[in-house]
Short mmCIF file of C-alpha atoms in Angstrom, two decimals:
data_model
loop_
_atom_site.label_atom_id
_atom_site.label_comp_id
_atom_site.label_asym_id
_atom_site.label_seq_id
_atom_site.Cartn_x
_atom_site.Cartn_y
_atom_site.Cartn_z
CA MET U 21 109.87 57.84 100.48
CA VAL U 22 108.49 60.07 103.24
CA LYS U 23 110.83 63.01 103.86
CA THR U 24 109.02 65.30 106.34
CA LEU U 25 107.14 64.94 109.61
CA GLY U 26 103.92 66.10 107.94
CA GLU U 27 104.16 63.39 105.29
CA LEU U 28 104.87 60.84 108.01
CA LYS U 29 101.71 61.80 109.93
CA ALA U 30 99.67 61.75 106.73
CA ALA U 31 100.92 58.23 106.01
CA GLY U 32 99.42 57.10 109.35
CA TYR U 33 102.71 56.29 111.08
CA LYS U 34 102.31 55.17 114.68
CA SER U 35 105.09 55.24 117.21
CA ARG U 36 106.08 51.89 118.82
CA SER U 37 108.70 50.94 121.38
CA VAL U 38 111.44 48.58 120.23
CA LYS U 39 110.06 45.84 122.50
CA GLU U 40 106.58 46.25 120.96
CA GLU U 41 108.16 46.13 117.52
CA LEU U 42 110.00 42.89 118.32
CA ARG U 43 106.87 41.39 119.88
CA GLU U 44 104.56 42.23 116.97
CA ASN U 45 107.01 41.02 114.32
CA LEU U 46 107.55 37.79 116.27
CA ILE U 47 103.78 37.24 116.41
CA LYS U 48 103.63 37.58 112.61
CA GLN U 49 106.54 35.16 112.27
CA LEU U 50 104.95 32.55 114.55
CA LYS U 51 101.56 32.82 112.83
CA SER U 52 103.11 32.33 109.40
CA LYS U 53 105.20 29.38 110.71
CA GLU U 54 108.39 31.06 109.54
CA GLU U 55 111.66 29.84 111.00
CA GLY U 56 113.45 32.45 113.04
CA PHE U 57 117.06 32.43 114.22
CA GLU U 58 118.41 30.71 111.11
CA GLY U 59 121.72 28.91 111.59
CA VAL U 60 121.20 28.29 115.32
CA LEU U 61 120.97 24.50 115.53
CA GLY U 62 119.98 22.25 118.43
CA TYR U 63 117.96 24.91 120.29
CA GLU U 64 114.61 24.35 118.57
CA GLU U 65 112.99 22.82 121.66
CA THR U 66 114.95 24.55 124.41
CA VAL U 67 116.53 27.98 124.02
CA ILE U 68 114.53 29.39 121.08
CA PRO U 69 111.05 28.82 122.67
CA GLU U 70 112.28 30.45 125.91
CA LEU U 71 113.70 33.41 124.00
CA GLN U 72 110.48 33.83 122.02
CA THR U 73 108.52 33.81 125.30
CA ALA U 74 110.82 36.52 126.69
CA ILE U 75 110.30 38.66 123.55
CA LEU U 76 106.53 38.24 123.78
CA SER U 77 106.78 39.34 127.43
CA GLN U 78 108.86 42.38 126.33
CA HIS U 79 111.70 41.38 128.65
CA ASN U 80 115.35 42.25 128.73
CA VAL U 81 117.31 39.00 128.39
CA LEU U 82 120.35 37.34 129.95
CA LEU U 83 121.78 34.44 127.94
CA LEU U 84 123.73 32.31 130.39
CA GLY U 85 126.01 29.52 129.18
CA LEU U 86 129.53 28.25 128.61
CA ARG U 87 131.71 29.49 125.76
CA GLY U 88 130.91 28.48 122.21
CA GLN U 89 127.15 28.10 122.74
CA ALA U 90 126.00 30.66 120.12
CA LYS U 91 124.95 33.30 122.68
CA THR U 92 126.23 36.25 120.63
CA ARG U 93 124.87 34.79 117.39
CA ILE U 94 121.39 34.57 118.92
CA ALA U 95 121.58 38.20 120.03
CA ARG U 96 122.64 39.33 116.56
CA LEU U 97 119.81 37.41 114.91
CA MET U 98 117.23 39.30 117.01
CA VAL U 99 117.81 42.19 114.59
CA ASN U 100 115.77 40.26 112.00
CA LEU U 101 112.67 40.82 114.15
CA LEU U 102 112.97 44.61 113.80
CA ASP U 103 111.17 46.59 111.08
CA GLU U 104 113.33 46.93 107.97
CA TYR U 105 113.34 50.75 108.20
CA ILE U 106 112.20 53.23 110.84
CA PRO U 107 111.92 57.05 110.54
CA TYR U 108 113.92 59.41 112.75
CA VAL U 109 114.50 63.13 113.05
CA ALA U 110 117.27 63.90 110.56
CA GLY U 111 120.47 64.96 112.31
CA SER U 112 119.59 63.39 115.67
CA GLU U 113 122.55 61.53 117.14
CA ILE U 114 120.26 59.19 119.09
CA PHE U 115 117.79 58.63 116.21
CA ASP U 116 114.78 60.28 117.87
CA ASP U 117 111.31 59.04 117.00
CA PRO U 118 109.65 61.96 115.13
CA ILE U 119 106.37 61.36 116.99
CA ASN U 120 108.01 60.87 120.40
CA PRO U 121 111.29 62.86 120.53
CA ILE U 122 113.39 62.72 123.71
CA SER U 123 116.56 64.73 122.97
CA TRP U 124 116.93 68.51 123.17
CA PHE U 125 117.96 68.64 119.50
CA ALA U 126 114.91 66.74 118.19
CA LYS U 127 112.45 68.67 120.37
CA GLN U 128 113.86 72.01 119.23
CA GLU U 129 113.92 70.92 115.60
CA ILE U 130 110.23 69.92 115.67
CA GLU U 131 109.27 73.06 117.60
CA LYS U 132 110.95 75.27 114.99
CA LYS U 133 109.98 73.48 111.78
CA GLY U 134 106.80 71.65 112.71
CA ASP U 135 105.51 69.41 109.92
CA ASP U 136 108.44 70.49 107.72
CA THR U 137 110.91 68.76 110.06
CA PRO U 138 113.20 66.62 107.85
CA ILE U 139 112.86 62.85 108.33
CA ALA U 140 115.57 60.26 107.63
CA TRP U 141 115.29 56.45 107.61
CA LEU U 142 117.35 53.94 109.59
CA HIS U 143 117.87 50.33 108.46
CA ARG U 144 117.53 47.58 111.06
CA SER U 145 121.17 46.53 110.56
CA GLU U 146 122.19 49.88 112.05
CA ARG U 147 120.03 49.38 115.12
CA TYR U 148 122.32 46.82 116.76
CA THR U 149 125.09 47.81 119.17
CA GLU U 150 127.43 45.33 120.84
CA LYS U 151 130.00 45.89 123.56
CA LEU U 152 132.39 43.34 125.04
CA ALA U 153 132.63 43.89 128.77
CA THR U 154 136.25 44.43 129.76
CA PRO U 155 137.76 45.81 132.98
CA ASP U 156 138.69 49.08 131.22
CA VAL U 157 135.10 49.96 130.21
CA THR U 158 134.02 53.23 131.83
CA VAL U 159 130.71 54.92 132.57
CA ALA U 160 131.65 57.49 129.93
CA ASP U 161 131.93 54.70 127.32
CA LEU U 162 128.47 53.33 128.07
CA VAL U 163 126.47 56.32 129.29
CA GLY U 164 128.36 59.44 128.23
CA ASP U 165 130.35 62.35 129.58
CA VAL U 166 130.40 66.14 129.69
CA ASP U 167 132.25 67.53 126.68
CA PRO U 168 134.15 70.70 127.76
CA ILE U 169 135.09 71.54 124.16
CA LYS U 170 131.44 71.50 123.11
CA ALA U 171 130.58 73.65 126.14
CA ALA U 172 133.28 76.20 125.24
CA THR U 173 132.43 76.23 121.52
CA LEU U 174 128.69 76.69 122.08
CA LYS U 175 129.28 78.95 125.12
CA LEU U 176 127.10 76.79 127.33
CA THR U 177 127.23 76.00 131.04
CA TYR U 178 127.63 72.45 132.32
CA ASN U 179 123.96 72.59 133.38
CA ASP U 180 122.86 72.44 129.76
CA GLU U 181 122.21 68.96 128.36
CA ARG U 182 123.69 70.02 125.03
CA VAL U 183 127.22 69.73 126.52
CA ILE U 184 126.77 65.97 127.00
CA HIS U 185 128.55 63.60 124.66
CA PHE U 186 126.36 60.50 124.62
CA GLY U 187 127.88 57.05 125.17
CA LEU U 188 127.04 53.75 123.46
CA ILE U 189 123.77 53.10 125.29
CA PRO U 190 121.99 56.40 124.48
CA ARG U 191 123.19 56.00 120.88
CA ALA U 192 121.49 52.58 120.84
CA HIS U 193 118.11 54.29 121.43
CA ARG U 194 115.34 52.45 119.51
CA GLY U 195 117.60 49.46 118.94
CA ILE U 196 119.15 46.36 120.51
CA PHE U 197 122.09 46.79 122.87
CA VAL U 198 124.19 43.76 123.77
CA ILE U 199 126.79 43.50 126.53
CA ASN U 200 128.87 40.34 126.15
CA GLU U 201 130.44 38.69 129.23
CA LEU U 202 128.51 40.92 131.66
CA PRO U 203 130.28 39.65 134.84
CA ASP U 204 133.57 41.08 133.51
CA LEU U 205 132.08 44.56 133.82
CA GLN U 206 133.21 46.23 137.03
CA ALA U 207 130.53 46.38 139.73
CA ARG U 208 130.45 50.21 139.72
CA ILE U 209 129.80 50.16 135.97
CA GLN U 210 127.00 47.61 136.40
CA VAL U 211 125.45 49.94 138.99
CA ALA U 212 125.35 52.69 136.34
CA LEU U 213 122.99 50.47 134.33
CA PHE U 214 120.36 50.30 137.11
CA ASN U 215 118.57 53.55 136.38
CA MET U 216 118.78 53.08 132.63
CA LEU U 217 116.99 49.74 132.87
CA GLN U 218 114.16 50.84 135.11
CA GLU U 219 114.04 54.53 136.07
CA LYS U 220 114.89 55.70 132.52
CA ASP U 221 117.25 58.47 133.59
CA ILE U 222 120.99 58.92 133.22
CA GLN U 223 123.47 60.59 135.55
CA ILE U 224 126.72 62.01 134.24
CA ARG U 225 129.15 63.72 136.65
CA GLY U 226 126.30 64.86 138.89
CA PHE U 227 124.18 65.98 135.94
CA LYS U 228 120.87 64.13 136.10
CA LEU U 229 118.97 63.92 132.84
CA ARG U 230 115.56 62.37 132.34
CA LEU U 231 116.05 60.46 129.11
CA PRO U 232 113.45 57.71 128.57
CA LEU U 233 115.61 55.57 126.30
CA ASP U 234 113.88 52.84 124.34
CA ILE U 235 116.27 49.87 124.21
CA GLN U 236 116.07 46.09 124.10
CA PHE U 237 118.92 44.93 126.35
CA VAL U 238 120.53 41.54 125.82
CA PHE U 239 123.30 40.38 128.14
CA THR U 240 125.50 37.28 127.82
CA ALA U 241 127.45 35.64 130.61
CA ASN U 242 129.45 32.52 131.40
CA PRO U 243 128.57 30.76 134.70
CA GLU U 244 132.29 30.32 135.36
CA ASP U 245 132.65 34.10 135.59
CA TYR U 246 130.51 34.19 138.72
CA THR U 247 133.34 32.67 140.72
CA ASN U 248 136.55 33.25 138.78
CA ARG U 249 136.50 36.80 137.46
CA GLY U 250 133.46 38.62 138.72
CA SER U 251 129.74 38.44 139.21
CA ILE U 252 126.54 40.11 138.16
CA VAL U 253 125.53 42.42 141.00
CA THR U 254 122.21 41.32 142.46
CA PRO U 255 120.14 44.49 141.82
CA LEU U 256 121.14 44.44 138.14
CA LYS U 257 120.32 40.75 137.79
CA ASP U 258 116.96 41.48 139.42
CA ARG U 259 116.20 44.05 136.70
CA ILE U 260 116.90 41.57 133.86
CA GLU U 261 113.52 39.90 133.56
CA SER U 262 114.40 36.66 131.71
CA GLN U 263 117.45 34.45 132.18
CA ILE U 264 117.86 31.77 129.51
CA LEU U 265 120.29 28.86 129.83
CA THR U 266 122.14 27.77 126.68
CA HIS U 267 123.80 24.37 126.22
CA TYR U 268 126.08 22.32 123.97
CA PRO U 269 124.68 20.07 121.21
CA LYS U 270 123.02 17.00 122.71
CA THR U 271 123.70 14.63 119.81
CA ILE U 272 126.54 14.00 117.37
CA ASP U 273 124.18 14.67 114.45
CA ILE U 274 123.42 18.20 115.66
CA SER U 275 127.07 18.84 116.50
CA ARG U 276 128.11 17.63 113.04
CA ALA U 277 125.53 19.89 111.35
CA ILE U 278 126.91 22.91 113.26
CA THR U 279 130.47 22.01 112.27
CA PHE U 280 129.65 21.71 108.55
CA GLN U 281 127.70 24.95 108.65
CA GLU U 282 130.55 26.89 110.25
CA ALA U 283 133.68 25.21 108.81
CA ARG U 284 135.50 27.37 106.29
CA LEU U 285 136.57 25.04 103.50
CA SER U 286 137.69 26.18 100.08
CA SER U 287 135.86 24.99 96.98
CA GLN U 288 138.99 22.95 96.10
CA GLN U 289 138.94 21.17 99.44
CA LYS U 290 135.26 20.33 99.10
CA MET U 291 135.74 19.00 95.58
CA LEU U 292 139.03 17.09 95.89
CA ILE U 293 138.99 15.70 99.43
CA GLU U 294 136.52 13.01 100.47
CA VAL U 295 135.56 12.93 104.14
CA ASP U 296 133.71 9.80 105.25
CA ARG U 297 130.92 9.98 107.82
CA LEU U 298 133.13 7.98 110.22
CA LEU U 299 135.77 10.74 110.30
CA LYS U 300 133.10 13.40 110.68
CA ASN U 301 131.64 11.55 113.66
CA LEU U 302 135.07 10.97 115.20
CA VAL U 303 135.80 14.72 115.17
CA GLU U 304 132.49 15.38 116.95
CA GLN U 305 133.04 12.53 119.40
CA VAL U 306 136.34 14.11 120.47
CA ALA U 307 134.37 17.10 121.79
CA PHE U 308 131.87 14.82 123.57
CA GLU U 309 134.77 12.96 125.20
CA ALA U 310 136.35 16.27 126.23
CA ARG U 311 133.13 17.38 127.92
CA LYS U 312 133.33 14.44 130.32
CA SER U 313 137.11 14.14 130.70
CA GLU U 314 138.58 14.37 134.20
CA PHE U 315 141.62 16.15 132.75
CA ILE U 316 139.60 19.12 131.45
CA ASP U 317 138.02 21.92 133.46
CA GLN U 318 134.31 21.40 132.84
CA LYS U 319 133.43 24.81 134.31
CA SER U 320 135.27 26.41 131.41
CA GLY U 321 133.48 24.26 128.85
CA VAL U 322 134.53 22.85 125.49
CA SER U 323 133.51 25.24 122.75
CA ALA U 324 131.83 24.18 119.50
CA ARG U 325 134.77 26.01 117.89
CA LEU U 326 136.92 23.01 118.81
CA THR U 327 135.17 20.68 116.36
CA ILE U 328 134.98 23.40 113.69
CA SER U 329 138.74 24.02 113.85
CA ALA U 330 139.46 20.29 114.14
CA TYR U 331 137.42 19.50 111.05
CA GLU U 332 139.20 22.21 109.07
CA ASN U 333 142.56 20.81 110.20
CA LEU U 334 141.52 17.26 109.32
CA VAL U 335 140.72 18.27 105.74
CA SER U 336 143.87 20.38 105.46
CA THR U 337 146.04 17.48 106.69
CA ALA U 338 144.68 15.33 103.87
CA GLU U 339 145.12 18.19 101.41
CA ARG U 340 148.77 18.64 102.39
CA ARG U 341 149.42 14.93 101.73
CA MET U 342 147.63 15.17 98.37
CA LEU U 343 149.82 18.09 97.32
CA LEU U 344 153.09 16.48 98.46
CA SER U 345 152.18 13.15 96.82
CA GLU U 346 151.12 14.98 93.64
CA GLU U 347 147.78 13.16 93.67
CA GLU U 348 144.70 14.62 92.02
CA ARG U 349 142.28 13.58 94.79
CA THR U 350 142.47 12.01 98.23
CA PHE U 351 140.37 11.01 101.23
CA THR U 352 140.78 11.57 104.94
CA ARG U 353 142.16 8.76 107.10
CA ILE U 354 142.34 7.90 110.79
CA ALA U 355 146.04 8.86 110.76
CA ASP U 356 144.99 12.36 109.70
CA LEU U 357 143.55 12.85 113.19
CA VAL U 358 147.13 13.69 114.19
CA GLY U 359 146.50 16.99 112.40
CA ILE U 360 143.60 17.98 114.68
CA ILE U 361 145.73 17.99 117.85
CA PRO U 362 146.64 21.72 117.55
CA ALA U 363 142.92 22.52 117.29
CA ILE U 364 142.27 20.61 120.52
CA THR U 365 145.16 21.84 122.66
CA GLY U 366 144.31 25.50 122.06
CA LYS U 367 140.68 25.14 123.07
CA ILE U 368 140.69 23.16 126.30
CA GLU U 369 141.38 24.37 129.84
CA LEU U 370 143.17 21.65 131.79
CA VAL U 371 142.77 20.91 135.48
CA TYR U 372 145.91 20.19 137.52
CA GLU U 373 146.03 16.51 136.57
CA GLY U 374 145.66 17.44 132.92
CA GLU U 375 148.51 19.92 133.15
CA LEU U 376 150.71 17.17 134.56
CA GLU U 377 149.74 14.90 131.68
CA GLY U 378 150.39 17.65 129.15
CA PRO U 379 147.93 19.11 126.59
CA VAL U 380 149.19 16.98 123.68
CA HIS U 381 148.87 13.77 125.68
CA VAL U 382 145.35 14.77 126.78
CA ALA U 383 144.44 15.52 123.14
CA ASN U 384 145.71 12.06 122.08
CA LYS U 385 143.72 10.48 124.88
CA LEU U 386 140.55 12.23 123.70
CA ILE U 387 141.11 10.95 120.16
CA SER U 388 141.71 7.43 121.52
CA ASN U 389 138.53 7.56 123.60
CA ALA U 390 136.54 8.76 120.58
CA ILE U 391 137.84 5.85 118.48
CA LYS U 392 137.00 3.35 121.22
CA THR U 393 133.47 4.78 121.66
CA LEU U 394 132.62 4.61 117.95
CA PHE U 395 134.39 1.32 117.22
CA ALA U 396 131.60 -0.71 118.83
CA GLU U 397 129.08 0.94 116.44
CA TYR U 398 130.94 -0.39 113.40
CA PHE U 399 132.44 -3.72 114.57
CA PRO U 400 131.93 -6.35 117.32
CA ASP U 401 133.23 -5.35 120.74
CA PRO U 402 136.54 -7.25 121.29
CA GLU U 403 135.97 -7.35 125.06
CA LYS U 404 132.55 -8.97 124.71
CA ILE U 405 133.97 -11.54 122.29
CA LYS U 406 136.65 -12.40 124.82
CA LYS U 407 134.07 -12.87 127.61
CA THR U 408 131.71 -15.03 125.59
CA LYS U 409 134.55 -17.13 124.12
CA ALA U 410 132.89 -16.85 120.72
CA SER U 411 134.80 -17.12 117.48
CA ASN U 412 137.11 -14.11 117.27
CA PRO U 413 136.88 -12.37 113.86
CA TYR U 414 140.08 -10.46 114.68
CA GLN U 415 142.20 -13.55 115.45
CA ASP U 416 144.16 -13.62 112.15
CA ILE U 417 145.08 -9.96 112.59
CA ILE U 418 146.21 -10.43 116.18
CA ASP U 419 148.17 -13.58 115.29
CA TRP U 420 150.05 -11.72 112.54
CA PHE U 421 151.24 -9.10 115.04
CA THR U 422 151.98 -11.77 117.66
CA ALA U 423 154.36 -13.33 115.16
CA GLY U 424 156.51 -10.21 115.50
CA ASN U 425 155.21 -8.17 112.57
CA LYS U 426 154.88 -4.40 112.86
CA LEU U 427 153.03 -1.77 110.86
CA ASP U 428 153.62 2.00 110.56
CA ILE U 429 150.99 4.35 109.19
CA ASN U 430 151.62 8.07 108.88
CA ASP U 431 149.62 10.92 107.37
CA ALA U 432 152.09 11.40 104.48
CA LEU U 433 151.66 8.01 102.81
CA PRO U 434 150.52 8.14 99.15
CA THR U 435 147.29 6.22 98.53
CA GLU U 436 148.98 3.28 96.79
CA GLU U 437 151.49 2.77 99.59
CA TYR U 438 148.76 3.23 102.21
CA ALA U 439 146.66 0.52 100.51
CA MET U 440 149.64 -1.82 100.13
CA ILE U 441 150.54 -1.60 103.83
CA LEU U 442 146.97 -2.30 104.99
CA ASN U 443 146.40 -5.14 102.53
CA HIS U 444 149.59 -6.79 103.83
CA VAL U 445 147.85 -7.62 107.12
CA PRO U 446 146.05 -11.00 106.77
CA GLY U 447 142.38 -11.02 107.76
CA LEU U 448 142.09 -7.23 107.95
CA LYS U 449 140.15 -6.76 104.72
CA THR U 450 138.05 -9.85 105.46
CA VAL U 451 136.83 -8.39 108.76
CA VAL U 452 135.77 -5.17 107.07
CA LYS U 453 133.97 -6.96 104.22
CA ASP U 454 132.22 -9.35 106.62
CA PHE U 455 130.57 -6.54 108.55
CA HIS U 456 130.19 -3.90 105.82
CA LYS U 457 129.12 -5.25 102.45
CA LYS U 458 128.71 -2.12 100.32
CA LEU U 459 131.84 -0.03 100.50
CA THR U 460 133.92 1.99 98.06
CA ASP U 461 137.65 1.24 97.84
CA ASN U 462 138.43 4.34 99.91
CA GLN U 463 135.91 3.39 102.61
CA THR U 464 137.34 -0.13 102.75
CA LEU U 465 140.86 1.18 103.35
CA LEU U 466 139.58 3.66 105.95
CA LEU U 467 137.75 0.95 107.90
CA MET U 468 140.77 -1.36 107.67
CA GLU U 469 142.84 1.28 109.41
CA PHE U 470 139.98 1.90 111.85
CA VAL U 471 140.04 -1.79 112.85
CA LEU U 472 143.71 -1.51 113.80
CA HIS U 473 143.05 1.57 115.91
CA GLY U 474 140.00 -0.03 117.50
CA LEU U 475 141.91 -3.18 118.45
CA ALA U 476 144.64 -1.03 119.96
CA GLU U 477 142.11 0.91 122.05
CA TYR U 478 140.69 -2.39 123.32
CA SER U 479 144.24 -3.53 124.26
CA GLN U 480 144.43 -6.23 121.58
CA LEU U 481 147.33 -4.47 119.83
CA SER U 482 149.97 -1.96 120.84
CA LYS U 483 149.81 1.52 119.30
CA ASN U 484 152.49 4.16 119.68
CA MET U 485 152.62 7.71 118.38
CA MET U 486 155.32 8.59 115.89
CA ASN U 487 155.93 11.68 113.79
CA GLY U 488 152.74 12.29 111.86
CA GLY U 489 151.22 8.87 112.51
CA PHE U 490 151.08 5.61 114.45
CA ALA U 491 153.10 2.40 114.86
CA PHE U 492 151.20 -0.86 115.53
CA SER U 493 152.73 -3.99 117.04
CA ASP U 494 151.97 -6.99 119.28
CA MET U 495 150.54 -5.95 122.64
CA PHE U 496 152.43 -8.40 124.83
CA GLY U 497 155.68 -8.20 122.91
CA SER U 498 155.52 -4.45 123.29
CA LEU U 499 155.03 -4.76 127.04
CA PHE U 500 157.99 -7.12 127.42
CA ASN U 501 160.21 -4.96 125.21
CA SER U 502 159.37 -1.83 127.16
CA SER U 503 160.17 -3.57 130.46
CA PHE U 504 163.52 -4.86 129.10
CA GLU U 505 164.36 -1.40 127.80
CA GLN U 506 163.56 0.03 131.21
CA ASP U 507 165.83 -2.53 132.87
CA ASP U 508 168.62 -1.63 130.43
CA GLU U 509 168.19 2.04 131.23
CA ASP U 510 168.35 1.28 134.96
CA GLU U 511 171.58 -0.68 134.44
CA LEU U 512 173.07 2.17 132.47
CA ASP U 513 172.09 4.58 135.21
CA ASP U 514 173.76 2.32 137.79
CA GLU U 515 176.95 2.24 135.74
CA ASP U 516 176.96 6.00 135.49
CA PHE U 517 176.94 6.30 139.26
CA ARG U 518 179.86 3.84 139.78
#
């Protein structure tokens, strides 16, 4: 390992800017067909090519998109395009390049010791600095400030650059500096970034210092911030050369892959709890429904974290039942979707109409819409059957409920009881077997319950929420009963006023 400046020169080291370093390493990666930005899914044909173009152009970058679109993850993965180790003047607080020093300390050190100047090595993981923009961020935090204690200790005047205590940005010299949620940064603080981006000087309390910092800037922002909380001041935006728009997954398959990659499940959960593809797709479909719901503020977005948390809750709901029922294994059911409601309500911003409806009701509506959307992919559309007057495969099921029968399914039912209840409905298993020939016993039971939910969403049956589950009954009988109950309540109210 090279330990002095002389050894470094003898080894043929050449100084490069961080942008040149990123560019040259990206060129190697592209030529060797290596995959960069591992773990970022769904951006292969959109965001990643644009980002690679920006790196090749040696641009500072603004990643613009709604929450939960992997903006910060992308910024962190840029570190992988840096050299594994770079040399710097030992003792330098801003990691000066030994061939191209910029600080007073490094210049003096090299002037005194020449080729004997000690060299240290910095790993790429230490060349990444991230700051969340908040209203309390100051110029001193980012740029630096005069340190009166240092001035007094070293007996220096405030005109000497050695009295400056450098902020986060100078300390990110020769690395990547990320500011998350840039519009939240006060306008006067954004102005302080102007000179650093272009003129390469810093000003601290009237002290102007020419400090040609070498930094790859990456900024992230949410379009909503431009109107609700703040904005990016125009001159700063003008100095950020490339603006890249991020987006949510465009297909359920991509969304599902992201969820499985990010979901934190224990080894026990993975081994003992079976999750059918149907349930996985339903969780993803909930997010797709939320992104077009009139009850949800679309400017705020629906984060990918919603489906990740919902999937974790789905599995945990099944696990809780397994533990209470003292079963060795279990599988997720449609009724377990009750367990994902807390994951939904905490991650959606409601518009006024949604607030009137209530977050839990909106969450239930999203689940219902997801079931209705996917039902037609698994079974014939009940509405189309009704219009064509074709033979109705669901008739025996509907007739059984019309006869006054009811069925309750909750997320706490042991498997045997769950199977017994579903098998009690005539024609239910027949429908499933007619349209899906090769199924396991668990899949058969799951699709039997799915049929009930699907018929309810297509207004063929009545479905009501109950604690931890659902109650199914005849659609028309339910309507008449609810109207009679309402009349009774009105009569009671009248009596109360007499």
